[in-house]
Coordinates of C-alpha atoms in Angstrom, one line a residue:
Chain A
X139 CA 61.5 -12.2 87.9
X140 CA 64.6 -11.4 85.6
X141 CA 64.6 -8.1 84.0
X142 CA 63.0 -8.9 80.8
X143 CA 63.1 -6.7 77.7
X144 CA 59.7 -5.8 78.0
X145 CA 59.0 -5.2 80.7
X146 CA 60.1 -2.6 84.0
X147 CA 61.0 -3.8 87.5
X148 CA 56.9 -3.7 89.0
X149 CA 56.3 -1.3 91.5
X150 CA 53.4 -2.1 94.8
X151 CA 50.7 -1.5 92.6
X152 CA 51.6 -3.2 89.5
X153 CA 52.4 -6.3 92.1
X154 CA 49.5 -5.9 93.4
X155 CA 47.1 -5.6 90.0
X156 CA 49.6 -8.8 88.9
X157 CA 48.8 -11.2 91.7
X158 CA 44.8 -10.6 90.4
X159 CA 45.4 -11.4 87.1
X160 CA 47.9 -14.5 88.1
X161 CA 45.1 -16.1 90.1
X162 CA 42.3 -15.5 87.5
X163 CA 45.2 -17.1 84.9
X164 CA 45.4 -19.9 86.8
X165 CA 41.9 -20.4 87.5
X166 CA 41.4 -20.3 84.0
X167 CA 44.3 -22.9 82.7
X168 CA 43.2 -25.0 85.7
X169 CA 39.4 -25.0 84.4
X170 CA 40.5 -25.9 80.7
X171 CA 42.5 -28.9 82.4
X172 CA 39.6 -29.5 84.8
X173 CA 37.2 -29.3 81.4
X174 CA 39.5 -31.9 79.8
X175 CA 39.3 -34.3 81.8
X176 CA 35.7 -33.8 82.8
X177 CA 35.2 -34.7 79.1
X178 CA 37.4 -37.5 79.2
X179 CA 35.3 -38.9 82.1
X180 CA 31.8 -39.1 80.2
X181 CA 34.1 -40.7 77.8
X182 CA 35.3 -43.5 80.3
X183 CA 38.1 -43.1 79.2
X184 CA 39.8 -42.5 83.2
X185 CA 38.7 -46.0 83.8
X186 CA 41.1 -47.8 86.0
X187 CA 40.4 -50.5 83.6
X188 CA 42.5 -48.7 80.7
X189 CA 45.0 -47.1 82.6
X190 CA 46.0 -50.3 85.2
X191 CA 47.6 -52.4 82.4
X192 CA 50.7 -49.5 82.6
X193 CA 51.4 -50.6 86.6
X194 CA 51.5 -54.4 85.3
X195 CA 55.3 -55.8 84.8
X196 CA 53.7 -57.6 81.6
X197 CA 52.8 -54.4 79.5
X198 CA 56.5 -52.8 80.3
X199 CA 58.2 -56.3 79.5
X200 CA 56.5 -57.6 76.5
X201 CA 55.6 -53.9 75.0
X202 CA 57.3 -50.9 76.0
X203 CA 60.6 -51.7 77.0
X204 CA 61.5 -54.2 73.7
X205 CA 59.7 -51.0 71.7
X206 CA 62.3 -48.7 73.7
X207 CA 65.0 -50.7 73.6
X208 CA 64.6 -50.6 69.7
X209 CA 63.8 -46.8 69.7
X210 CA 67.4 -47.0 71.5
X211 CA 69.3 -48.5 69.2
X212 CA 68.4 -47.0 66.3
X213 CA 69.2 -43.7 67.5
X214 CA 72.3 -44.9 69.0
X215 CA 73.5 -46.8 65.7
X216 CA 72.5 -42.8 63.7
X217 CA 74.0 -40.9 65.8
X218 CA 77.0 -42.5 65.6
X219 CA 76.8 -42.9 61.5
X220 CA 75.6 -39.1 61.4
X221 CA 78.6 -37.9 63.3
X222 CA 81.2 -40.0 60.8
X223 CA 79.1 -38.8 57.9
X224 CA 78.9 -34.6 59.2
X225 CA 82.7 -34.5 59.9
X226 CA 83.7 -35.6 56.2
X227 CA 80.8 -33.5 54.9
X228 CA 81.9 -30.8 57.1
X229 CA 85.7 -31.2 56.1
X230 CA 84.5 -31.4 52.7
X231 CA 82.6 -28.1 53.1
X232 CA 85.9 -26.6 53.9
X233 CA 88.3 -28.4 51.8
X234 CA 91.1 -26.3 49.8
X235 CA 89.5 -27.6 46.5
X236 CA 86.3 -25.9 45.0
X237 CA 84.9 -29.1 43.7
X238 CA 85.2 -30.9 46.6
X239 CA 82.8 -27.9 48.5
X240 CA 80.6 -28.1 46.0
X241 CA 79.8 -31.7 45.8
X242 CA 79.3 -31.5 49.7
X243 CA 77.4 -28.7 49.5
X244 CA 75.1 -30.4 46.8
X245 CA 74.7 -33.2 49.3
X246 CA 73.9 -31.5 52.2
X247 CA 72.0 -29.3 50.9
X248 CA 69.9 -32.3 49.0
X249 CA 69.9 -34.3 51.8
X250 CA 68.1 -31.7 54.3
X251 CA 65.5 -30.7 51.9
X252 CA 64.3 -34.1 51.7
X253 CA 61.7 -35.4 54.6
X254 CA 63.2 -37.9 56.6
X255 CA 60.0 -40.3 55.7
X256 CA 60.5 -40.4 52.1
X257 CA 64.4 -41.8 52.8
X258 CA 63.3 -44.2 54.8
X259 CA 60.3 -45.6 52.6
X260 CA 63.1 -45.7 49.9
X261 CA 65.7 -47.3 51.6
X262 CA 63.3 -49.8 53.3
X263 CA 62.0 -50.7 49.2
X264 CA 65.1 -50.6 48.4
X265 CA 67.1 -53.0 50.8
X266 CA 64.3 -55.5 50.6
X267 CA 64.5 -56.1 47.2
X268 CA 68.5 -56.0 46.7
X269 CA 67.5 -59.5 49.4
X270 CA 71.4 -58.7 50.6
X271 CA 70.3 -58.9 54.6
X272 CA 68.2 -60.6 56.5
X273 CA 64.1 -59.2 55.5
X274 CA 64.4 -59.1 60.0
X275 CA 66.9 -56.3 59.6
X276 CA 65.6 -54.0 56.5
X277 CA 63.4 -51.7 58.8
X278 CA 66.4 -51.0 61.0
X279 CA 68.3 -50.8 58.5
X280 CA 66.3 -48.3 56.7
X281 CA 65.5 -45.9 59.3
X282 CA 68.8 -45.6 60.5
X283 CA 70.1 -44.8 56.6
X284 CA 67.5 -42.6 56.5
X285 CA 68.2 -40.5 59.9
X286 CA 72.1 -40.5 58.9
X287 CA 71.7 -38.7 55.9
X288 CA 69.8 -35.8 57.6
X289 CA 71.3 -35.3 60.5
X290 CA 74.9 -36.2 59.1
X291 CA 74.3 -33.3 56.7
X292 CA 73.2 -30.7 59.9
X293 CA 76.5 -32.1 61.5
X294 CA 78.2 -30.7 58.1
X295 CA 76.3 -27.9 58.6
X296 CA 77.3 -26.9 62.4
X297 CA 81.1 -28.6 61.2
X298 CA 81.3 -25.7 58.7
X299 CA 79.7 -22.8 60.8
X300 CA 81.8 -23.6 64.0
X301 CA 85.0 -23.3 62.2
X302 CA 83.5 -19.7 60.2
X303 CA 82.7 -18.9 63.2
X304 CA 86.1 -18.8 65.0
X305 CA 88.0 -15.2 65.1
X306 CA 89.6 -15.3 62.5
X307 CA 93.1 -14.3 64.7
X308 CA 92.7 -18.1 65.4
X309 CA 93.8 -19.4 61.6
X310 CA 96.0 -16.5 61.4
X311 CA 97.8 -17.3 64.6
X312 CA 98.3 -21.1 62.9
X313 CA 99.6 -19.9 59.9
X314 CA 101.9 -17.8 61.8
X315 CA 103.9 -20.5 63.5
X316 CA 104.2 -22.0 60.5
X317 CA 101.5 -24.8 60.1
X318 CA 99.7 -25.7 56.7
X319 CA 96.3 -24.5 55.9
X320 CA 95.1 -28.3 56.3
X321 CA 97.1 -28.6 59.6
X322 CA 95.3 -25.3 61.2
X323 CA 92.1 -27.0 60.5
X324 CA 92.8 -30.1 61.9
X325 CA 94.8 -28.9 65.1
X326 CA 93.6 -25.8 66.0
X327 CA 89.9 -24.7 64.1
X328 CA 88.0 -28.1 64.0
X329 CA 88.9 -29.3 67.5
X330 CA 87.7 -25.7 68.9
X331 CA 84.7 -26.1 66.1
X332 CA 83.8 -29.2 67.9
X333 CA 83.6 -28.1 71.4
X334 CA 81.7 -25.1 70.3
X335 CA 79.3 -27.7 68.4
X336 CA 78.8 -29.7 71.8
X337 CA 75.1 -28.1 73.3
X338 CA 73.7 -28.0 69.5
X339 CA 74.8 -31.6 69.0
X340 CA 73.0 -32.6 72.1
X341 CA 70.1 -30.4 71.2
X342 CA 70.4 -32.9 67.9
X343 CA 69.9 -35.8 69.8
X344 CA 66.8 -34.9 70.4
X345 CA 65.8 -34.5 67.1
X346 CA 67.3 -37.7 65.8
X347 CA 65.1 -39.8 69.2
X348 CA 62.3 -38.0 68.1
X349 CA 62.7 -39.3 64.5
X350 CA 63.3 -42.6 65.0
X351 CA 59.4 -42.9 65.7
X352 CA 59.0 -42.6 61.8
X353 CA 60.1 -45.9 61.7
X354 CA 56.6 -47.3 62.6
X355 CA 55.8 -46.0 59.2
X356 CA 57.9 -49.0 58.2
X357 CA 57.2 -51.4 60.5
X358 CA 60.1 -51.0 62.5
X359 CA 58.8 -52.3 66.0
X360 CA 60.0 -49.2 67.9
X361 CA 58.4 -47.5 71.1
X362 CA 55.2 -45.7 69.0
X363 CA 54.8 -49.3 67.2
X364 CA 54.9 -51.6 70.3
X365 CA 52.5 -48.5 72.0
X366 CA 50.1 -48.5 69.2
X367 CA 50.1 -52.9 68.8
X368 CA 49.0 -53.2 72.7
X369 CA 46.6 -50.3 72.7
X370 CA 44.8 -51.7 70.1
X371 CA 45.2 -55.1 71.8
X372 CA 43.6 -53.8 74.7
X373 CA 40.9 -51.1 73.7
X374 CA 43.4 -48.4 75.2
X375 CA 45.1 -46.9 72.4
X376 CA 45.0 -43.3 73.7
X377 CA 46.4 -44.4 77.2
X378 CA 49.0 -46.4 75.5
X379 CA 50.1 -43.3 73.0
X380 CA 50.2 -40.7 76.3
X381 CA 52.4 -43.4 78.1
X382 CA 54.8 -43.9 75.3
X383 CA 54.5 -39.9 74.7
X384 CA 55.7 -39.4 78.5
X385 CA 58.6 -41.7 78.4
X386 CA 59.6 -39.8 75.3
X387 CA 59.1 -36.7 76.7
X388 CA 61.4 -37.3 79.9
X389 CA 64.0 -38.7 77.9
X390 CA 64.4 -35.8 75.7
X391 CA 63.7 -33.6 78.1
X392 CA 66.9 -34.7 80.5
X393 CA 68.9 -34.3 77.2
X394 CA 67.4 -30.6 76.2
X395 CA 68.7 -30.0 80.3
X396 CA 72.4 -31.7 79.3
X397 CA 72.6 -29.1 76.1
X398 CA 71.6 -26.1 78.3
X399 CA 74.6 -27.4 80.4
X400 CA 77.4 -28.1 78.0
X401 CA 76.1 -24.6 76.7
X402 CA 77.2 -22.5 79.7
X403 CA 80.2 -25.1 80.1
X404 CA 81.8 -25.2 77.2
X405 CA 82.1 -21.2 76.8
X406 CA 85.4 -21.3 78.7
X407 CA 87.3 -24.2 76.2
X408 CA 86.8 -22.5 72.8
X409 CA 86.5 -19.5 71.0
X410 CA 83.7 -19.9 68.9
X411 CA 80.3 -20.5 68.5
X412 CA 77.8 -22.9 65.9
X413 CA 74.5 -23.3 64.7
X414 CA 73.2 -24.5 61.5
X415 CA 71.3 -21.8 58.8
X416 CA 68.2 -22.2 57.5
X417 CA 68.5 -25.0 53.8
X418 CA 69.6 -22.6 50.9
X419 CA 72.3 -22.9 48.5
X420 CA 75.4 -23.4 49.3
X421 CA 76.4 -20.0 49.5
X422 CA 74.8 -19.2 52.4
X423 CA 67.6 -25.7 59.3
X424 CA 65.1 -27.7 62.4
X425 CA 65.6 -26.7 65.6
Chain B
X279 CA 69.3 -45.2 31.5
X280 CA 68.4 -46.7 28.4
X281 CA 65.0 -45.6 25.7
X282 CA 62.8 -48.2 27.5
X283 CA 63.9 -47.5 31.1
X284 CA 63.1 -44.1 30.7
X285 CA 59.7 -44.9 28.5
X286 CA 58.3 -47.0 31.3
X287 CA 59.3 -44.2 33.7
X288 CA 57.0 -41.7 32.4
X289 CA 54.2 -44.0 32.0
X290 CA 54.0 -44.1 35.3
X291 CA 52.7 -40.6 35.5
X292 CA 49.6 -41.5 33.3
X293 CA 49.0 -43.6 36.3
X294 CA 49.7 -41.6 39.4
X295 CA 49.1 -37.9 39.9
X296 CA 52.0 -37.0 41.8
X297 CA 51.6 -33.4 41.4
X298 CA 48.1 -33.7 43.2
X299 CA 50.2 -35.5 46.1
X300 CA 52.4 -32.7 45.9
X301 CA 49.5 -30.6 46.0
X302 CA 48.3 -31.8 49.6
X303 CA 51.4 -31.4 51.4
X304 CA 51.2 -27.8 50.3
X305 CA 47.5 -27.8 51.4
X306 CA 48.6 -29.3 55.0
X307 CA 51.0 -26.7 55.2
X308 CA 49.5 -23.9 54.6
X309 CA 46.7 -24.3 56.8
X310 CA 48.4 -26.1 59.7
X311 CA 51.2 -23.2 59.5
X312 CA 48.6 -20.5 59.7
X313 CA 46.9 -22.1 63.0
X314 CA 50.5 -22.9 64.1
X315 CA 51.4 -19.0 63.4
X316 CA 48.5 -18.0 65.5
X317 CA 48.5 -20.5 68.3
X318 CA 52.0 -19.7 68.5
X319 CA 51.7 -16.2 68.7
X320 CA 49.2 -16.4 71.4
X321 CA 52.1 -18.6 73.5
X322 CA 54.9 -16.1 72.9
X323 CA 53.0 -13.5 74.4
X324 CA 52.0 -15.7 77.4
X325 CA 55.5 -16.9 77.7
X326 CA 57.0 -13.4 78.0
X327 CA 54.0 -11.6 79.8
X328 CA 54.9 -10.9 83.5
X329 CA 52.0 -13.3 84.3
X330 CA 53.6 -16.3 86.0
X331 CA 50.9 -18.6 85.9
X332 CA 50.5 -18.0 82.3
X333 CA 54.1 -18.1 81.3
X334 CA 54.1 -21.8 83.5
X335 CA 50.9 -22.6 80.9
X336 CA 53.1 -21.5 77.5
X337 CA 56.3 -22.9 79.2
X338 CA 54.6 -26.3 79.8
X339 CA 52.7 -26.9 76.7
X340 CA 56.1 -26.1 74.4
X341 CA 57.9 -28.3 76.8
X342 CA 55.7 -31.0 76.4
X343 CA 54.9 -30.9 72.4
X344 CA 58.4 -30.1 71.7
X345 CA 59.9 -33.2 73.2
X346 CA 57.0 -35.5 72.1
X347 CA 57.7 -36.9 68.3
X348 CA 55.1 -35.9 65.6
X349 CA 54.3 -39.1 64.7
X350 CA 52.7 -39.7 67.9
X351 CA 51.2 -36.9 67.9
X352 CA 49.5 -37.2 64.6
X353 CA 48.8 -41.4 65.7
X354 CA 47.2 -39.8 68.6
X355 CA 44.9 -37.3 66.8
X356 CA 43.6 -40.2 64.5
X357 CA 43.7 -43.2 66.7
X358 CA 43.2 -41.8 69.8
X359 CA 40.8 -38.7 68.7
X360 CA 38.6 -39.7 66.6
X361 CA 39.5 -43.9 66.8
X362 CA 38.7 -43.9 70.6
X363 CA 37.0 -40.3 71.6
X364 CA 35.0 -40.0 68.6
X365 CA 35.8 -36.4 67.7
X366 CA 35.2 -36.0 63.6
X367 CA 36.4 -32.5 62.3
X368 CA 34.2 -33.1 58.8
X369 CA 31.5 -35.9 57.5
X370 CA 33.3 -36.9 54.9
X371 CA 35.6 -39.6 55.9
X372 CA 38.9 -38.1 53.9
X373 CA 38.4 -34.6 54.9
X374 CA 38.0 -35.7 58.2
X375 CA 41.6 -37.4 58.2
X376 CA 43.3 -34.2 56.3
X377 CA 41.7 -31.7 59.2
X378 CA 42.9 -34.2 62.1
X379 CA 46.4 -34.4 60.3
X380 CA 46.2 -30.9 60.0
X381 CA 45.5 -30.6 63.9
X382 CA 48.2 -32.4 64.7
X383 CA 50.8 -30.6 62.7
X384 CA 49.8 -27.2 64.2
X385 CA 49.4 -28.0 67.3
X386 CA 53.4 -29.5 67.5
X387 CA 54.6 -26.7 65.4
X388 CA 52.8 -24.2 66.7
X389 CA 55.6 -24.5 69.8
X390 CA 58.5 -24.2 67.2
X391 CA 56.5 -20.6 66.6
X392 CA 56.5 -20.2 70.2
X393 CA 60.1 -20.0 70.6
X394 CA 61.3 -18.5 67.3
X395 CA 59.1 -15.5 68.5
X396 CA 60.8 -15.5 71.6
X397 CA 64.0 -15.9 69.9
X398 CA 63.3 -13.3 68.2
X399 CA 62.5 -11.1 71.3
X400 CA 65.6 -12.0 72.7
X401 CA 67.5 -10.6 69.8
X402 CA 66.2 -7.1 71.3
X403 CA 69.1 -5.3 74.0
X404 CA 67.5 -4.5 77.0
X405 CA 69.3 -1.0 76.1
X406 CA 66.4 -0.5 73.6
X407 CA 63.7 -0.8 76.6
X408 CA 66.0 1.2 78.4
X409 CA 66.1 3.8 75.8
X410 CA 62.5 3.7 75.2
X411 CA 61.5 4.7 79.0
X412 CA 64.3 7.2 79.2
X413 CA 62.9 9.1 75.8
X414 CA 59.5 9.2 78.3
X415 CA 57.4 6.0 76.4
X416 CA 55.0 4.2 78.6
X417 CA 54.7 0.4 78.0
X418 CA 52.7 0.3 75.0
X419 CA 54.4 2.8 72.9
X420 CA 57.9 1.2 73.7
X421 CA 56.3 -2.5 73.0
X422 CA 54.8 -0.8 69.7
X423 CA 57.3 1.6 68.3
X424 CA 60.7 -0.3 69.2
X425 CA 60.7 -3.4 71.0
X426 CA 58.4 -5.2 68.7
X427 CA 59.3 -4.3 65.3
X428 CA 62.9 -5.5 66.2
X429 CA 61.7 -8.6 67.8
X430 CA 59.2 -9.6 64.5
X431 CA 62.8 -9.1 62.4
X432 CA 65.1 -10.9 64.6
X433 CA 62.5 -14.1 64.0
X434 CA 62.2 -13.9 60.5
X435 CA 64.9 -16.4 59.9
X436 CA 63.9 -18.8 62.9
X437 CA 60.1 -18.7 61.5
X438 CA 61.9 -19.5 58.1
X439 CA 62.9 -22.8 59.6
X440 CA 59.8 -23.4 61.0
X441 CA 58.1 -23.5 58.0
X442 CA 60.5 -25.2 56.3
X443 CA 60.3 -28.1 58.9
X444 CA 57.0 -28.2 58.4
X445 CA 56.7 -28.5 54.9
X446 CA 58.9 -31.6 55.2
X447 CA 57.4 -33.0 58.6
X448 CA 53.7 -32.5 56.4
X449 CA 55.0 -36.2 54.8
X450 CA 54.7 -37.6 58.2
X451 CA 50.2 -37.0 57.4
X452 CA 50.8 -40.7 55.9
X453 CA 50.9 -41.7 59.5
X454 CA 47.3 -40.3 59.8
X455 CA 46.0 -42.1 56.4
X456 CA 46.2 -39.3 54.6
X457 CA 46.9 -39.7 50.9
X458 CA 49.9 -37.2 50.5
X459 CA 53.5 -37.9 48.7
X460 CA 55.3 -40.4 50.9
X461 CA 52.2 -43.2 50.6
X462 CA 51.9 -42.0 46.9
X463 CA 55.9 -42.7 46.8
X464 CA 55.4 -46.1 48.5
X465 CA 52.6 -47.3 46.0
X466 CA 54.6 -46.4 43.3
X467 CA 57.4 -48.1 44.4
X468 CA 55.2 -51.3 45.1
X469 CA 53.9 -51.3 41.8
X470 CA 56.9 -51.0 39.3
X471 CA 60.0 -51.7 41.9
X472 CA 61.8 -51.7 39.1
X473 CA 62.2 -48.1 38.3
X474 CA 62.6 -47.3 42.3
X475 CA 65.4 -44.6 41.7
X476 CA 63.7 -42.8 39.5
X477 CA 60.6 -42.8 41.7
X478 CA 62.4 -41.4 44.8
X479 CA 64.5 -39.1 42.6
X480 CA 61.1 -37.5 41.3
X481 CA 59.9 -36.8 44.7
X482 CA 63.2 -35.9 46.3
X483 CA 63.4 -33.5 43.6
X484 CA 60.0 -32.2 44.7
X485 CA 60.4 -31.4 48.0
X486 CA 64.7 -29.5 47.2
X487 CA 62.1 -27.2 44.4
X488 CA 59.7 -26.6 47.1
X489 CA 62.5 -25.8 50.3
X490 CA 65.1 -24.5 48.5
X491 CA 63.5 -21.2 47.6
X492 CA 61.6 -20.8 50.8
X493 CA 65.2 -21.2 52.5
X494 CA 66.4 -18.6 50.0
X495 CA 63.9 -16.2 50.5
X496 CA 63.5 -16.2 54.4
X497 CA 67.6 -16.2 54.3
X498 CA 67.9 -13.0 52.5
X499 CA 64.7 -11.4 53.8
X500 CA 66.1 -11.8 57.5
X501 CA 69.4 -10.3 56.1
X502 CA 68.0 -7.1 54.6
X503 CA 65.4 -6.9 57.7
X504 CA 68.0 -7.6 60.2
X505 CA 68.5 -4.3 62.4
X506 CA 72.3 -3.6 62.7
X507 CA 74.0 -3.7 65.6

């Protein structure tokens, strides 16, 4: 094990008192899963009958896959918007003019104090009765408005710390060789900003995939919706929610393993490091 | 905004209690934060004990609950708890729905505790442990008297956002039929769609008076705790 703050390199006996207490640890967490499933059992709930739907093509091409390839797009379609919207938030944060920082400011900071749900039930009201799209595209519509706002203003966010967080020899060193304070921000600090942004975008991503399953709220016929219509088609709602769970799961968990990666990569390309703070004023979060 | 817009606006809180809305989200908060705050404790300790079949037990149940999305969760602990398994936390059939919702929000944020603690761990240089043995401390005293106390003020700010999160991510109870703000919102808005600005305004407006400060506070308290380096 890696030296850890807490605790010293273990000598023979500690090893030996540790292996004792690993093997009754993992007795125990064995015998709660062991417990769990026992329980599920009397249930019937480990019935091949509920679970062999999931190994038939029909489930994953009716159900799952139209609900993923929804889940998909919406997050595909935010992300995009949210990164348009966070760099002219972020750029506003940091314009020359103090009105301009406070009106973004005033956004952002609106826009992450409110939940994610209430946008979207206001945006899908909303839409629907201005009757300017198609009623087909309101939920879509809505949910991706709805994750924009956030996320674009946490993309401000990160914007404005990456670029506070540069030495400040960085600006100086622009200035120096003659270049305006507008044109050190956009060819030397936001560029750097950006590729110090890269692993807590991608941890972002996450967020944002994670969100889009607040759209069932609204009827939008995402992964959670489609898992929830044919479990209670079929009598297996809980089987259908743990599938749908997984597939979430492995999705975001290969992009929480490409953020640990662009974090130790992108070290070498810039000087500077961001995160977003915790929603206050401007003066001064979600993971 | 003319006199009748704004007339028909505040009739509409003759009809709905929105400060009682307001009032479960608070409630959902505060007692699925204070399971979370435990639960999540119990997994920091397991995640940085030398134990490695308990840290693979913390490590896996963060991993898993982080990456999942709360709404399933929550869909799970209604539909699939107590739809399909039958578990009822309380007789009465709203209760029942407000403890399950309250289930599921602890037991996805109690990860985001998890690893705000162990943030906050990791804000401690191993020259402090270090230190602690050279000065003659065994393990406990050096856990107690400096590795600890610096750890608990290094997560003040990460357990600010926790909270914060879950003081928004409460709205996402609708999703377990629980009567809170965001189905309150969605009524309203059904029943006089004409004054739908206003409406969301109110409740937006809500939530920036309830965030806002906590932000503040946990912002400035993890300042003037933070241990300088």
């Amino acid at each position: 094990m890696t030296q850890s703050v807490l605790f010293d390199v273990p000598g023979p006996r500690t090893r030996r008192r540790m292996m004792v207490v690993n093997i009754v640890a993992a007795v125990v967490v064995a015998g709660i899963g062991a417990w769990v499933l026992v329980l599920l059992d009397r249930k019937g709930q480990l019935d091949a009958a509920l679970w062999r739907p999931f190994l038939q093509p029909g489930t994953w091409t009716d159900y799952l896959l139209p609900g993923l390839r929804d889940t998909l797009r919406a997050a595909g379609l935010a992300i995009v918007a949210s990164a348009v919207l966070g760099l002219v938030l972020g750029l506003g944060r940091l314009s020359g003019s103090r009105v301009v920082r406070w009106l973004a400011g005033t956004v952002v900071e609106f826009f992450r104090a409110v939940p994610v749900l209430l946008m979207m039930i206001f945006f899908y009201a909303g839409i629907s009765q201005l009757r300017v799209v198609e009623p087909r595209d309101v939920p879509l519509l809505a949910v991706v408005l709805g994750l924009t706002l956030y996320n674009g203003s946490v993309f401000a966010e990160l914007v404005r710390s990456g670029v506070h967080n540069l030495p400040r020899g960085q600006r100086e060193a622009a200035l120096a060789v003659g270049l305006r304070p507008a044109q050190s921000l956009r060819i030397v600090e936001i560029p750097q900003a950006l590729i110090a942004m890269l692993p807590a975008i991608a941890s972002q991503l996450v967020v944002i995939l994670k969100d889009t399953a607040l759209g069932a709220i609204i009827t939008y016929p995402e992964l959670l919706d489609a898992a929830r219509r044919f479990g209670s088609g079929n009598g297996n709602i809980l089987q259908a929610l743990l599938v749908a769970a997984v597939v979430f799961i492995v999705i975001n968990y290969a992009l929480t393993a490409l953020a640990e990666r662009l974090a130790s990569r992108v070290g070498r390309l810039t000087a500077g490091t961001a995160k977003a703070e915790a929603p206050a004023l401007a003066a001064t979060i979600d993971q | 905004m003319d006199e009748g817009y704004l007339d028909q606006f505040v009739s509409l809180f003759d009809e709905f209690d929105v400060l009682a809305a307001f009032w479960v989200n608070i409630q959902l908060t505060l007692y699925a934060g204070v399971i979370a705050l435990v639960v999540g404790t119990v997994l920091a300790v397991m995640r940085i004990s030398p134990v490695p079949s308990l840290r693979w037990a913390g490590t896996t149940y963060v991993t898993l609950l982080r990456n999942t999305p709360l709404t399933i969760i929550i869909v799970f602990c209604v539909l699939g708890l107590w739809g399909q398994l039958g578990i009822t936390l309380s007789s009465d059939f709203q209760t029942n729905f407000f403890r399950l919702a309250v289930l599921g929000l602890a037991a996805y944020h109690a990860a985001f505790v998890c690893e705000a603690l162990r943030s906050g761990v990791n804000t401690v240089p191993v020259g402090q442990s270090e230190a602690a043995r050279a000065i003659g401390l065994g393990f406990w005293p050096a856990a107690r008297l400096i590795i600890l106390p610096q750890a608990f003020r290094g997560a003040v700010a990460p357990l600010g956002n926790v909270l914060i999160a879950l003081i928004k991510n409460s709205t996402v109870a609708a999703a377990g039929s629980v009567a809170e703000t965001s189905g309150l919102m969605r009524t309203m808005i059904e029943f006089r769609p004409d004054v739908i600005f206003a409406i969301f305004l109110t409740f937006a407006l809500g939530y920036v008076i309830i965030v806002v400060p906590v932000g503040i506070a946990t912002t400035s308290l993890s300042r003037r705790l933070a241990v300088a380096r």
